[in-house]
Amino acid sequence: MAESEPCRSGAASTVALAFAFGAVALWATNALVGKTLLANHPVSHVQFLQFCGAALVFALIRLAGASPFPLVGEGGLAKRGRMRGAERIADAGVSSNTPHPSRRCAPIHLLPQREKGRSTLAYAVGFIGLVGTMMLQYIAFASMPVIEANLVAYTWPLMVAAAIILLGRPKRPLLLGLTAALGFAGVALVISGGRAHAWLEGSLVGYCAAFGSALCMAFYSLAVGRLAVPPDRLLLPSALIGVTLTFAWCLRDGVAGLGGMYLLFGLYLGAGPMGLGYYFWSRALSLDQGGRLAVVAYLTPIASTLLLALSGESLSMTAVAGAVLVIGSCIAVGIERPEA
């Protein structure tokens, strides 16, 4: 028994790492494909296709069962991941008579009152994390240079690390705080873009939306690991709400044709970065031990910015310096955090 425990733990870490890298690989393509669509179509149409694709993916995952990607065995590491979620809730102050996590798949009308309240909280987390993050991110993409919006929106790993510095008890708080401050200084340089006249010459709505998107994703990443709720049950209702909201948005802007490759690109954004990306990341967080996956998340701004640069997007030298500070501080805080 003692020997099998480290083996199971190591297998869980390996699977969690695979899920995390899968999410980052999908998220890295988000800005580039989104930029291509937004060049010819309004953000409402792009978002509608995104949420349709994501809802389809989450629905298929839900129909396939709670664990369509089997881990070591039925009731093995998957169950352990759900148990860890329940333990995190208990650590946050939930009383010891919390129902066993195995009841998570029961119909909501059969759950006790406390489980109903927890389900409502879980749906709120999913709504903020999925709908809030993606809608604000694409409003930013449509309102300012995509490469700048992308860098600001993907400061969410830095925000997660900063929150843990404030809420936890790191061994080197001054060093971590200074590193995080340098990262946010880099964000300021990206926003200024090296312009001589004034800051925020772009759309103020765009900058606020990018920061709002980062805050929503940071909140989701901090909260989802504490919920004993499977990702498909958490995200499907949010995606359906997103479909409804963006459809109403499309009616307001006027319905226009989005066919051919653009239709496929839009559905890819939903099924890939939004659908499988969120699902993989949620599964990774549920299996993460020690919070070490934060380092993997910091690869997202690097990969996505590189793809945008290869596509022809450019930054001023001041903004490049800011980007280096953002990415460097994210990596530094991520490496330091597991030791804290």
XYZ file of C-alpha atoms in Angstrom:
340
model
C 0.000 0.000 0.000
C 2.799 2.407 0.918
C 4.618 1.697 -2.332
C 1.512 2.026 -4.510
C 0.675 5.466 -3.107
C 3.713 7.261 -4.684
C 3.052 5.428 -7.962
C -0.535 6.674 -8.079
C 0.606 10.152 -7.122
C 3.230 10.177 -9.874
C 0.712 8.950 -12.448
C -1.735 11.663 -11.401
C 0.947 14.332 -11.793
C 1.868 13.037 -15.252
C -1.743 13.043 -16.436
C -2.316 16.504 -14.941
C 0.751 17.804 -16.771
C -0.501 16.317 -20.056
C -3.881 17.999 -19.630
C -2.195 21.326 -18.784
C 0.062 21.240 -21.853
C -2.959 20.371 -24.001
C -4.820 23.419 -22.686
C -1.843 25.733 -23.276
C -1.363 24.427 -26.831
C -4.997 25.203 -27.662
C -5.024 28.590 -25.903
C -1.893 29.648 -27.797
C -3.865 29.602 -31.065
C -6.784 31.617 -29.698
C -5.539 35.146 -30.440
C -4.232 34.324 -33.918
C -7.438 32.652 -35.116
C -9.552 35.296 -33.381
C -7.598 38.066 -35.099
C -8.252 36.429 -38.498
C -11.999 36.302 -37.893
C -12.310 39.754 -36.366
C -10.685 41.304 -39.422
C -13.864 40.624 -41.412
C -16.643 39.905 -38.920
C -18.142 41.597 -35.841
C -17.173 40.256 -32.440
C -20.775 39.188 -31.726
C -20.776 36.697 -34.620
C -17.381 35.294 -33.658
C -18.478 34.880 -30.061
C -21.723 33.170 -31.056
C -19.809 30.555 -33.053
C -17.362 30.132 -30.181
C -20.018 29.416 -27.608
C -21.846 27.090 -30.004
C -18.664 25.076 -30.512
C -17.902 25.012 -26.793
C -21.451 23.974 -25.874
C -21.261 21.127 -28.394
C -17.982 19.870 -26.922
C -19.217 20.068 -23.331
C -22.468 18.337 -24.275
C -20.592 15.486 -25.965
C -18.328 15.122 -22.948
C -21.363 15.089 -20.679
C -23.081 12.430 -22.775
C -19.921 10.328 -22.856
C -19.797 10.296 -19.062
C -18.067 12.124 -16.254
C -14.642 10.691 -17.169
C -14.328 10.351 -20.942
C -10.547 10.440 -20.543
C -9.951 7.475 -18.200
C -6.981 7.778 -15.954
C -5.410 4.822 -14.141
C -8.694 3.067 -13.553
C -12.363 3.550 -12.830
C -12.636 5.056 -9.390
C -8.830 5.338 -9.212
C -7.048 8.604 -9.904
C -10.196 10.260 -11.207
C -11.877 9.591 -7.900
C -8.775 10.791 -6.083
C -8.903 14.022 -8.076
C -12.508 14.578 -7.045
C -11.632 13.711 -3.454
C -8.902 16.353 -3.500
C -11.448 18.902 -4.658
C -13.671 17.994 -1.722
C -10.716 18.174 0.666
C -9.898 21.675 -0.593
C -13.453 22.737 0.150
C -13.068 21.323 3.640
C -9.806 23.204 4.047
C -11.604 26.403 3.077
C -13.912 26.061 6.047
C -16.694 23.654 5.055
C -17.977 21.622 7.993
C -16.996 17.976 8.465
C -20.466 16.668 7.576
C -20.030 17.611 3.900
C -21.627 14.923 1.692
C -19.221 12.497 0.030
C -17.991 13.696 -3.410
C -19.352 10.539 -5.010
C -22.787 12.161 -4.767
C -21.732 14.914 -7.140
C -23.424 13.319 -10.152
C -26.811 12.970 -8.490
C -29.614 15.070 -10.002
C -29.730 18.499 -8.433
C -33.292 18.019 -7.154
C -32.145 15.043 -5.070
C -29.239 16.829 -3.450
C -29.532 18.257 0.074
C -29.815 21.991 0.517
C -26.120 22.419 1.135
C -25.296 20.583 -2.094
C -27.740 22.803 -3.981
C -26.010 25.886 -2.651
C -22.638 24.479 -3.599
C -23.908 23.671 -7.105
C -25.131 27.252 -7.497
C -21.709 28.503 -6.446
C -20.073 26.140 -8.942
C -22.260 27.396 -11.789
C -21.377 30.979 -10.852
C -17.676 30.096 -10.981
C -18.177 28.499 -14.401
C -20.079 31.521 -15.703
C -17.437 34.005 -14.562
C -14.590 31.809 -15.770
C -15.986 30.940 -19.205
C -18.455 33.639 -20.242
C -16.759 36.502 -18.415
C -13.250 35.637 -19.575
C -14.045 34.970 -23.232
C -16.507 37.806 -23.856
C -14.239 40.398 -22.264
C -11.205 39.006 -24.051
C -12.819 39.302 -27.467
C -14.158 42.764 -26.752
C -10.522 43.660 -26.024
C -9.344 41.964 -29.240
C -11.842 44.036 -31.220
C -11.008 47.317 -29.449
C -7.204 47.448 -29.434
C -4.187 45.807 -31.118
C -4.643 42.071 -30.649
C -1.052 41.464 -29.578
C -1.375 44.028 -26.775
C -4.782 42.754 -25.701
C -3.408 39.226 -25.682
C -0.499 40.118 -23.396
C -2.720 41.990 -20.942
C -5.423 39.296 -20.937
C -2.846 36.573 -20.332
C -1.506 38.177 -17.186
C -3.988 35.988 -15.308
C -1.287 33.478 -14.221
C 0.585 36.415 -12.687
C -2.609 37.498 -10.928
C -3.058 33.965 -9.567
C 0.500 33.968 -8.266
C 0.046 37.450 -6.739
C -3.125 36.287 -4.971
C -1.317 33.292 -3.521
C 1.502 35.551 -2.355
C -1.024 37.757 -0.539
C -3.150 34.937 0.864
C -0.410 32.392 1.566
C 2.745 32.397 3.637
C 5.658 32.371 1.206
C 9.212 32.068 2.519
C 10.413 35.021 0.467
C 7.457 37.422 0.243
C 9.602 40.483 -0.553
C 11.293 38.769 -3.502
C 7.994 37.414 -4.830
C 6.271 40.755 -4.378
C 9.041 42.575 -6.248
C 8.885 40.039 -9.090
C 5.115 40.422 -9.384
C 5.456 44.225 -9.326
C 7.913 44.059 -12.228
C 5.372 42.010 -14.148
C 2.660 44.615 -13.688
C 5.159 47.333 -14.637
C 5.629 45.370 -17.844
C 1.880 45.503 -18.408
C 2.038 49.292 -18.068
C 4.777 49.416 -20.712
C 2.721 47.241 -23.044
C -0.255 49.554 -22.616
C 1.836 52.678 -23.212
C 3.367 51.013 -26.287
C 6.206 53.521 -26.300
C 3.932 56.315 -27.482
C 5.324 59.770 -26.870
C 2.086 61.686 -26.449
C -0.191 59.968 -23.993
C -1.079 56.643 -22.504
C -4.230 54.772 -23.350
C -4.438 56.186 -26.871
C -6.241 52.996 -27.797
C -9.739 52.234 -26.620
C -10.105 52.530 -22.851
C -12.881 49.930 -23.129
C -10.387 47.525 -24.690
C -7.819 47.881 -21.915
C -10.477 47.523 -19.204
C -11.919 44.482 -20.972
C -8.476 42.846 -21.212
C -7.844 43.371 -17.499
C -11.354 42.153 -16.707
C -10.752 39.011 -18.745
C -7.537 38.323 -16.838
C -9.308 38.823 -13.501
C -12.106 36.436 -14.478
C -9.679 33.696 -15.522
C -7.555 34.195 -12.408
C -10.664 33.842 -10.245
C -11.703 30.702 -12.133
C -8.276 29.092 -11.750
C -8.242 29.796 -8.015
C -11.800 28.595 -7.459
C -12.210 25.583 -9.739
C -9.681 23.441 -7.858
C -11.762 23.834 -4.707
C -14.973 22.556 -6.260
C -15.930 18.866 -6.127
C -17.800 19.260 -9.423
C -16.730 17.680 -12.749
C -15.740 20.188 -15.458
C -18.475 19.127 -17.884
C -21.198 19.811 -15.335
C -19.534 23.092 -14.406
C -19.011 24.466 -17.919
C -21.943 23.206 -20.025
C -24.562 25.509 -18.414
C -22.188 28.456 -18.799
C -21.634 27.696 -22.476
C -25.392 27.496 -23.081
C -25.865 30.850 -21.368
C -23.105 32.205 -23.585
C -24.906 30.912 -26.686
C -28.079 32.705 -25.606
C -26.346 35.991 -24.788
C -24.273 36.094 -27.975
C -27.278 35.153 -30.125
C -29.135 38.165 -28.720
C -26.010 40.220 -29.390
C -25.994 39.003 -33.013
C -29.648 40.009 -33.438
C -28.772 43.470 -32.167
C -25.819 43.818 -34.570
C -27.633 42.243 -37.496
C -27.405 38.696 -38.771
C -24.885 38.167 -41.547
C -23.485 35.103 -43.250
C -20.427 33.468 -41.715
C -19.628 30.531 -43.952
C -16.802 28.542 -45.465
C -13.471 28.644 -43.670
C -14.657 31.420 -41.365
C -17.411 29.150 -40.046
C -14.862 26.420 -39.372
C -12.496 28.881 -37.695
C -15.275 30.134 -35.431
C -16.340 26.632 -34.440
C -12.681 25.734 -33.844
C -12.329 28.654 -31.418
C -15.264 27.234 -29.485
C -14.397 23.550 -29.652
C -10.639 24.029 -29.247
C -9.373 26.923 -27.078
C -12.696 27.479 -25.327
C -14.127 23.962 -25.115
C -11.299 21.453 -24.813
C -8.918 24.127 -23.508
C -11.095 24.863 -20.492
C -11.918 21.196 -19.979
C -8.269 20.138 -20.056
C -7.260 22.940 -17.683
C -10.056 22.112 -15.244
C -9.084 18.436 -15.251
C -5.432 19.372 -14.749
C -6.246 21.577 -11.751
C -8.353 18.825 -10.187
C -5.339 16.470 -10.321
C -2.632 19.007 -9.517
C -0.613 18.335 -6.387
C 1.232 21.255 -4.860
C 0.145 23.929 -7.326
C 3.026 23.225 -9.722
C 0.913 23.526 -12.860
C 1.005 27.318 -12.548
C 4.385 27.267 -14.287
C 2.833 25.578 -17.342
C 0.175 28.304 -17.613
C 2.897 30.917 -18.061
C 3.803 29.345 -21.396
C 0.516 30.654 -22.840
C 1.520 34.320 -23.324
C 4.880 33.211 -24.730
C 3.408 30.840 -27.324
C 0.474 33.057 -28.290
C 2.636 36.193 -28.632
C 5.136 34.265 -30.760
C 2.373 33.097 -33.114
C 1.040 36.647 -33.428
C 4.512 37.979 -34.158
C 5.006 35.347 -36.863
C 1.682 36.382 -38.411
C 2.898 39.969 -38.862
C 1.827 41.670 -35.618
C 4.438 44.023 -34.212
C 5.206 45.822 -30.964
C 7.262 48.942 -30.318
C 10.569 48.440 -28.512
C 9.012 49.822 -25.320
C 6.150 47.349 -25.569
C 8.630 44.549 -26.340
C 10.486 45.428 -23.131
C 7.168 45.328 -21.295
C 6.341 41.949 -22.825
C 9.699 40.570 -21.668
C 8.984 41.824 -18.139
C 5.499 40.277 -18.147
C 6.626 36.889 -19.414
C 9.818 36.843 -17.339
C 8.060 37.738 -14.107
C 5.364 35.131 -14.761
C 8.010 32.440 -15.144
C 9.995 33.665 -12.114
C 6.953 33.764 -9.846
C 5.793 30.388 -11.147
C 9.163 28.752 -10.425
C 9.400 30.377 -7.005
C 5.839 29.540 -5.953
C 6.237 25.751 -5.477
C 9.139 26.443 -3.126
C 7.139 28.942 -1.102
